[in-house]
mmCIF file of C-alpha atoms in Angstrom:
data_model
loop_
_atom_site.group_PDB
_atom_site.id
_atom_site.type_symbol
_atom_site.label_atom_id
_atom_site.label_comp_id
_atom_site.label_asym_id
_atom_site.label_seq_id
_atom_site.Cartn_x
_atom_site.Cartn_y
_atom_site.Cartn_z
ATOM 1 C CA ASP A 21 -10.276 3.912 18.133
ATOM 2 C CA THR A 22 -9.206 1.856 15.150
ATOM 3 C CA ALA A 23 -9.452 3.911 11.959
ATOM 4 C CA VAL A 24 -9.551 1.011 9.471
ATOM 5 C CA SER A 25 -10.447 -2.326 10.993
ATOM 6 C CA GLN A 26 -10.414 -5.701 9.313
ATOM 7 C CA THR A 27 -11.862 -8.932 10.583
ATOM 8 C CA PRO A 28 -10.785 -11.594 11.017
ATOM 9 C CA LYS A 29 -7.074 -11.061 11.549
ATOM 10 C CA TYR A 30 -6.370 -14.714 10.732
ATOM 11 C CA LEU A 31 -8.455 -17.077 8.626
ATOM 12 C CA VAL A 32 -7.641 -20.722 7.990
ATOM 13 C CA THR A 33 -10.014 -22.567 5.718
ATOM 14 C CA GLN A 34 -10.226 -25.511 3.365
ATOM 15 C CA MET A 35 -10.042 -25.438 -0.403
ATOM 16 C CA GLY A 36 -13.383 -24.974 -2.061
ATOM 17 C CA ASN A 37 -14.938 -23.000 0.791
ATOM 18 C CA ASP A 38 -16.505 -19.556 0.445
ATOM 19 C CA LYS A 39 -15.322 -16.907 2.905
ATOM 20 C CA SER A 40 -15.621 -13.181 3.582
ATOM 21 C CA ILE A 41 -13.268 -10.622 5.054
ATOM 22 C CA LYS A 42 -14.827 -7.502 6.512
ATOM 23 C CA CYS A 43 -13.444 -3.999 6.450
ATOM 24 C CA GLU A 44 -14.789 -0.911 8.160
ATOM 25 C CA GLN A 45 -13.429 2.636 8.348
ATOM 26 C CA ASN A 46 -14.524 5.411 10.686
ATOM 27 C CA LEU A 47 -12.568 8.208 9.003
ATOM 28 C CA GLY A 48 -15.343 9.463 6.736
ATOM 29 C CA HIS A 49 -13.243 8.522 3.702
ATOM 30 C CA ASP A 50 -14.901 8.332 0.303
ATOM 31 C CA THR A 51 -12.878 5.551 -1.261
ATOM 32 C CA MET A 52 -11.928 2.096 -0.026
ATOM 33 C CA TYR A 53 -9.472 -0.436 -1.437
ATOM 34 C CA TRP A 54 -8.426 -4.041 -1.209
ATOM 35 C CA TYR A 55 -4.783 -4.974 -1.744
ATOM 36 C CA LYS A 56 -3.207 -8.407 -1.794
ATOM 37 C CA GLN A 57 0.298 -8.907 -0.458
ATOM 38 C CA ASP A 58 1.790 -11.656 -2.563
ATOM 39 C CA SER A 59 4.472 -14.186 -1.651
ATOM 40 C CA LYS A 60 7.183 -11.629 -2.484
ATOM 41 C CA LYS A 61 5.649 -9.132 -0.060
ATOM 42 C CA PHE A 62 4.446 -6.995 -2.994
ATOM 43 C CA LEU A 63 1.187 -5.027 -2.549
ATOM 44 C CA LYS A 64 -1.116 -5.427 -5.552
ATOM 45 C CA ILE A 65 -4.412 -3.628 -5.984
ATOM 46 C CA MET A 66 -7.480 -5.807 -6.247
ATOM 47 C CA PHE A 67 -10.364 -3.343 -6.081
ATOM 48 C CA SER A 68 -11.152 0.243 -5.307
ATOM 49 C CA TYR A 69 -14.641 1.530 -4.635
ATOM 50 C CA ASN A 70 -16.396 4.770 -3.895
ATOM 51 C CA ASN A 71 -20.073 5.506 -4.057
ATOM 52 C CA LYS A 72 -19.840 6.098 -7.758
ATOM 53 C CA GLU A 73 -17.323 3.729 -9.207
ATOM 54 C CA LEU A 74 -15.898 0.260 -8.780
ATOM 55 C CA ILE A 75 -12.475 -0.238 -10.306
ATOM 56 C CA ILE A 76 -11.498 -3.846 -10.685
ATOM 57 C CA ASN A 77 -8.009 -5.086 -11.419
ATOM 58 C CA GLU A 78 -8.688 -7.288 -14.411
ATOM 59 C CA THR A 79 -6.131 -9.832 -13.235
ATOM 60 C CA VAL A 80 -8.235 -10.622 -10.167
ATOM 61 C CA PRO A 81 -10.242 -13.851 -10.621
ATOM 62 C CA ASN A 82 -14.003 -13.380 -10.617
ATOM 63 C CA ARG A 83 -14.168 -15.647 -7.566
ATOM 64 C CA PHE A 84 -13.277 -12.467 -5.671
ATOM 65 C CA SER A 85 -16.012 -9.877 -5.306
ATOM 66 C CA PRO A 86 -16.264 -6.680 -3.268
ATOM 67 C CA LYS A 87 -19.475 -5.812 -1.461
ATOM 68 C CA SER A 88 -20.109 -2.334 -0.085
ATOM 69 C CA PRO A 89 -23.280 -1.967 1.998
ATOM 70 C CA ASP A 90 -22.388 1.658 2.741
ATOM 71 C CA LYS A 91 -19.573 4.179 2.431
ATOM 72 C CA ALA A 92 -17.847 2.945 5.594
ATOM 73 C CA HIS A 93 -17.646 -0.717 4.632
ATOM 74 C CA LEU A 94 -16.033 -2.716 1.851
ATOM 75 C CA ASN A 95 -16.127 -6.455 2.377
ATOM 76 C CA LEU A 96 -14.271 -9.013 0.309
ATOM 77 C CA HIS A 97 -16.035 -12.229 -0.675
ATOM 78 C CA ILE A 98 -14.062 -15.129 -2.032
ATOM 79 C CA ASN A 99 -15.767 -18.157 -3.586
ATOM 80 C CA SER A 100 -14.275 -21.588 -4.133
ATOM 81 C CA LEU A 101 -11.038 -20.855 -2.335
ATOM 82 C CA GLU A 102 -7.838 -22.187 -3.853
ATOM 83 C CA LEU A 103 -4.412 -22.836 -2.335
ATOM 84 C CA GLY A 104 -2.989 -19.911 -4.309
ATOM 85 C CA ASP A 105 -5.358 -17.528 -2.568
ATOM 86 C CA SER A 106 -3.276 -17.829 0.585
ATOM 87 C CA ALA A 107 -1.871 -14.363 1.255
ATOM 88 C CA VAL A 108 -2.268 -11.318 3.461
ATOM 89 C CA TYR A 109 -5.109 -9.059 2.351
ATOM 90 C CA PHE A 110 -5.065 -5.379 3.290
ATOM 91 C CA CYS A 111 -7.983 -3.004 3.291
ATOM 92 C CA ALA A 112 -7.322 0.734 2.985
ATOM 93 C CA SER A 113 -9.270 3.953 2.648
ATOM 94 C CA SER A 114 -8.687 7.548 1.602
ATOM 95 C CA PHE A 115 -10.481 10.770 0.678
ATOM 96 C CA GLY A 116 -9.609 9.988 -2.913
ATOM 97 C CA GLN A 117 -7.117 11.284 -5.389
ATOM 98 C CA GLY A 118 -4.155 12.962 -3.763
ATOM 99 C CA ASP A 119 -4.885 11.796 -0.222
ATOM 100 C CA GLY A 120 -2.728 9.340 1.703
ATOM 101 C CA TYR A 121 -4.142 5.892 2.331
ATOM 102 C CA THR A 122 -4.903 4.533 5.795
ATOM 103 C CA PHE A 123 -4.417 0.788 5.945
ATOM 104 C CA GLY A 124 -6.014 -1.847 8.100
ATOM 105 C CA SER A 125 -3.854 -4.327 9.961
ATOM 106 C CA GLY A 126 -4.290 -7.060 7.364
ATOM 107 C CA THR A 127 -5.977 -10.481 7.253
ATOM 108 C CA ARG A 128 -3.744 -13.492 6.856
ATOM 109 C CA LEU A 129 -5.681 -16.065 4.822
ATOM 110 C CA THR A 130 -4.393 -19.618 4.727
ATOM 111 C CA VAL A 131 -6.096 -22.127 2.459
ATOM 112 C CA VAL A 132 -5.359 -25.761 3.252
ATOM 113 C CA ILE B 656 0.963 -1.724 -16.922
ATOM 114 C CA LEU B 657 2.441 0.925 -14.644
ATOM 115 C CA ASN B 658 5.915 0.147 -13.369
ATOM 116 C CA VAL B 659 7.201 1.552 -10.093
ATOM 117 C CA GLU B 660 10.775 0.586 -9.292
ATOM 118 C CA GLN B 661 12.595 1.039 -6.004
ATOM 119 C CA SER B 662 16.268 0.657 -5.256
ATOM 120 C CA PRO B 663 18.058 -0.722 -3.455
ATOM 121 C CA GLN B 664 15.923 -3.704 -2.511
ATOM 122 C CA SER B 665 17.504 -3.785 0.935
ATOM 123 C CA LEU B 666 19.988 -1.731 2.869
ATOM 124 C CA HIS B 667 21.929 -2.153 6.108
ATOM 125 C CA VAL B 668 23.350 0.951 7.777
ATOM 126 C CA GLN B 669 24.960 1.746 11.086
ATOM 127 C CA GLU B 670 23.157 3.859 13.641
ATOM 128 C CA GLY B 671 23.905 7.522 12.957
ATOM 129 C CA ASP B 672 24.505 7.061 9.224
ATOM 130 C CA SER B 673 22.443 9.015 6.748
ATOM 131 C CA THR B 674 20.941 7.134 3.844
ATOM 132 C CA ASN B 675 18.700 7.527 0.829
ATOM 133 C CA PHE B 676 16.641 5.380 -1.514
ATOM 134 C CA THR B 677 15.242 5.862 -4.986
ATOM 135 C CA CYS B 678 11.818 5.435 -6.509
ATOM 136 C CA SER B 679 11.316 5.654 -10.266
ATOM 137 C CA PHE B 680 7.908 5.913 -11.896
ATOM 138 C CA PRO B 681 6.305 6.815 -15.231
ATOM 139 C CA SER B 682 6.866 10.484 -16.070
ATOM 140 C CA SER B 683 3.685 10.730 -18.130
ATOM 141 C CA ASN B 684 0.187 11.205 -16.722
ATOM 142 C CA PHE B 685 1.622 11.886 -13.273
ATOM 143 C CA TYR B 686 -0.745 12.897 -10.486
ATOM 144 C CA ALA B 687 0.891 11.997 -7.170
ATOM 145 C CA LEU B 688 3.723 10.078 -5.569
ATOM 146 C CA HIS B 689 3.328 8.632 -2.069
ATOM 147 C CA TRP B 690 5.864 7.315 0.424
ATOM 148 C CA TYR B 691 4.883 4.834 3.129
ATOM 149 C CA ARG B 692 6.706 3.325 6.070
ATOM 150 C CA TRP B 693 5.911 -0.325 6.795
ATOM 151 C CA GLU B 694 7.158 -1.886 10.010
ATOM 152 C CA THR B 695 7.161 -5.651 10.420
ATOM 153 C CA ALA B 696 3.821 -7.015 11.703
ATOM 154 C CA LYS B 697 2.156 -3.643 11.216
ATOM 155 C CA SER B 698 0.361 -1.929 8.345
ATOM 156 C CA PRO B 699 1.850 0.682 5.998
ATOM 157 C CA GLU B 700 1.715 4.256 7.291
ATOM 158 C CA ALA B 701 1.720 7.294 5.026
ATOM 159 C CA LEU B 702 4.820 9.480 5.213
ATOM 160 C CA PHE B 703 4.416 11.893 2.326
ATOM 161 C CA VAL B 704 2.067 12.678 -0.540
ATOM 162 C CA MET B 705 3.824 14.689 -3.232
ATOM 163 C CA THR B 706 2.198 16.202 -6.282
ATOM 164 C CA LEU B 707 4.326 19.057 -7.645
ATOM 165 C CA ASN B 708 7.576 18.797 -9.570
ATOM 166 C CA GLY B 709 10.378 19.986 -7.298
ATOM 167 C CA ASP B 710 8.391 19.260 -4.137
ATOM 168 C CA GLU B 711 10.447 18.672 -1.020
ATOM 169 C CA LYS B 712 8.756 17.374 2.119
ATOM 170 C CA LYS B 713 10.172 16.762 5.571
ATOM 171 C CA LYS B 714 9.048 14.963 8.701
ATOM 172 C CA GLY B 715 11.630 14.975 11.458
ATOM 173 C CA ARG B 716 14.764 13.274 10.150
ATOM 174 C CA ILE B 717 13.018 11.968 7.024
ATOM 175 C CA SER B 718 12.651 14.011 3.853
ATOM 176 C CA ALA B 719 11.706 13.379 0.243
ATOM 177 C CA THR B 720 12.163 15.079 -3.105
ATOM 178 C CA LEU B 721 10.243 14.741 -6.333
ATOM 179 C CA ASN B 722 11.167 15.094 -10.007
ATOM 180 C CA THR B 723 8.120 14.426 -12.145
ATOM 181 C CA LYS B 724 9.781 15.337 -15.450
ATOM 182 C CA GLU B 725 12.338 12.553 -15.166
ATOM 183 C CA GLY B 726 10.185 10.270 -13.033
ATOM 184 C CA TYR B 727 12.044 9.796 -9.787
ATOM 185 C CA SER B 728 11.794 10.549 -6.080
ATOM 186 C CA TYR B 729 14.373 10.226 -3.329
ATOM 187 C CA LEU B 730 13.718 9.475 0.332
ATOM 188 C CA TYR B 731 16.415 10.604 2.746
ATOM 189 C CA ILE B 732 16.914 9.596 6.369
ATOM 190 C CA LYS B 733 19.363 11.667 8.366
ATOM 191 C CA GLY B 734 21.141 10.099 11.342
ATOM 192 C CA SER B 735 19.432 6.690 11.093
ATOM 193 C CA GLN B 736 18.156 5.146 14.315
ATOM 194 C CA PRO B 737 17.246 1.491 15.002
ATOM 195 C CA GLU B 738 13.569 2.490 15.121
ATOM 196 C CA ASP B 739 13.853 3.591 11.481
ATOM 197 C CA SER B 740 14.199 -0.061 10.509
ATOM 198 C CA ALA B 741 11.257 -0.803 8.227
ATOM 199 C CA THR B 742 10.313 -1.257 4.596
ATOM 200 C CA TYR B 743 9.828 2.028 2.759
ATOM 201 C CA LEU B 744 7.317 1.901 -0.061
ATOM 202 C CA CYS B 745 6.701 4.399 -2.784
ATOM 203 C CA ALA B 746 3.475 4.421 -4.766
ATOM 204 C CA PHE B 747 2.387 6.165 -7.954
ATOM 205 C CA MET B 748 -0.967 7.571 -8.908
ATOM 206 C CA ASP B 749 -1.808 8.733 -12.419
ATOM 207 C CA VAL B 750 -4.300 11.362 -13.544
ATOM 208 C CA GLY B 751 -6.922 8.716 -14.223
ATOM 209 C CA ASN B 752 -7.664 8.444 -10.494
ATOM 210 C CA THR B 753 -6.705 4.786 -10.506
ATOM 211 C CA PRO B 754 -5.567 3.301 -7.182
ATOM 212 C CA LEU B 755 -1.981 3.596 -6.051
ATOM 213 C CA VAL B 756 0.528 1.293 -7.702
ATOM 214 C CA PHE B 757 3.177 0.321 -5.191
ATOM 215 C CA GLY B 758 6.833 -0.439 -5.668
ATOM 216 C CA LYS B 759 8.340 -3.489 -4.002
ATOM 217 C CA GLY B 760 9.923 -1.394 -1.308
ATOM 218 C CA THR B 761 13.356 -0.829 0.169
ATOM 219 C CA ARG B 762 13.970 -2.778 3.353
ATOM 220 C CA LEU B 763 16.120 -0.736 5.750
ATOM 221 C CA SER B 764 17.908 -2.271 8.713
ATOM 222 C CA VAL B 765 19.672 0.104 11.113
ATOM 223 C CA ILE B 766 22.286 -1.611 13.244
ATOM 224 C CA ALA B 767 22.916 -0.203 16.696
#
């Protein structure tokens, strides 16, 4: 039983395309997150979301948008993909402040 | 911009050696400090969540201490084993309930 699952695991797509990465958690957590692992292997927050509040990292281009149909899902939509978007994207969830995060296995996005 | 620094960046030790790494973080507006273990080709796994100044936590051969007044935490591994080889991440959360800000990690290699 995967606690935080992301699909797809690998995604290769052309520049200019629009794509989505899905994330689902079955832990009953209240808050979900998207992190980007950059070229230096550094995890940077992109978004966090619970049923009350969306926190956006202001450095994230508006081509990236989170969509949460319900508490257990936080999908990542990316419009007009660029070469620089190539990275590994990690979804995570937690019960909120003070709780450890549970990470998904990551989605490796390659834009060609 | 919150700054979380970890040192050293990488470390090679012999099997059986004990080792420690440092995480430094802002000493103001502190809420929690997390440690994660990240094995290659896997996702980060929570080791400790620490909230109180002077906290000491232990899991098997791994332990951590916290000094919120001066803004640092140490992670200790006693009697390192090859399976301890991984990147160890620390992450800071402030009282504003913003998502975790991660350090760049310390990459540990334990040589048999």
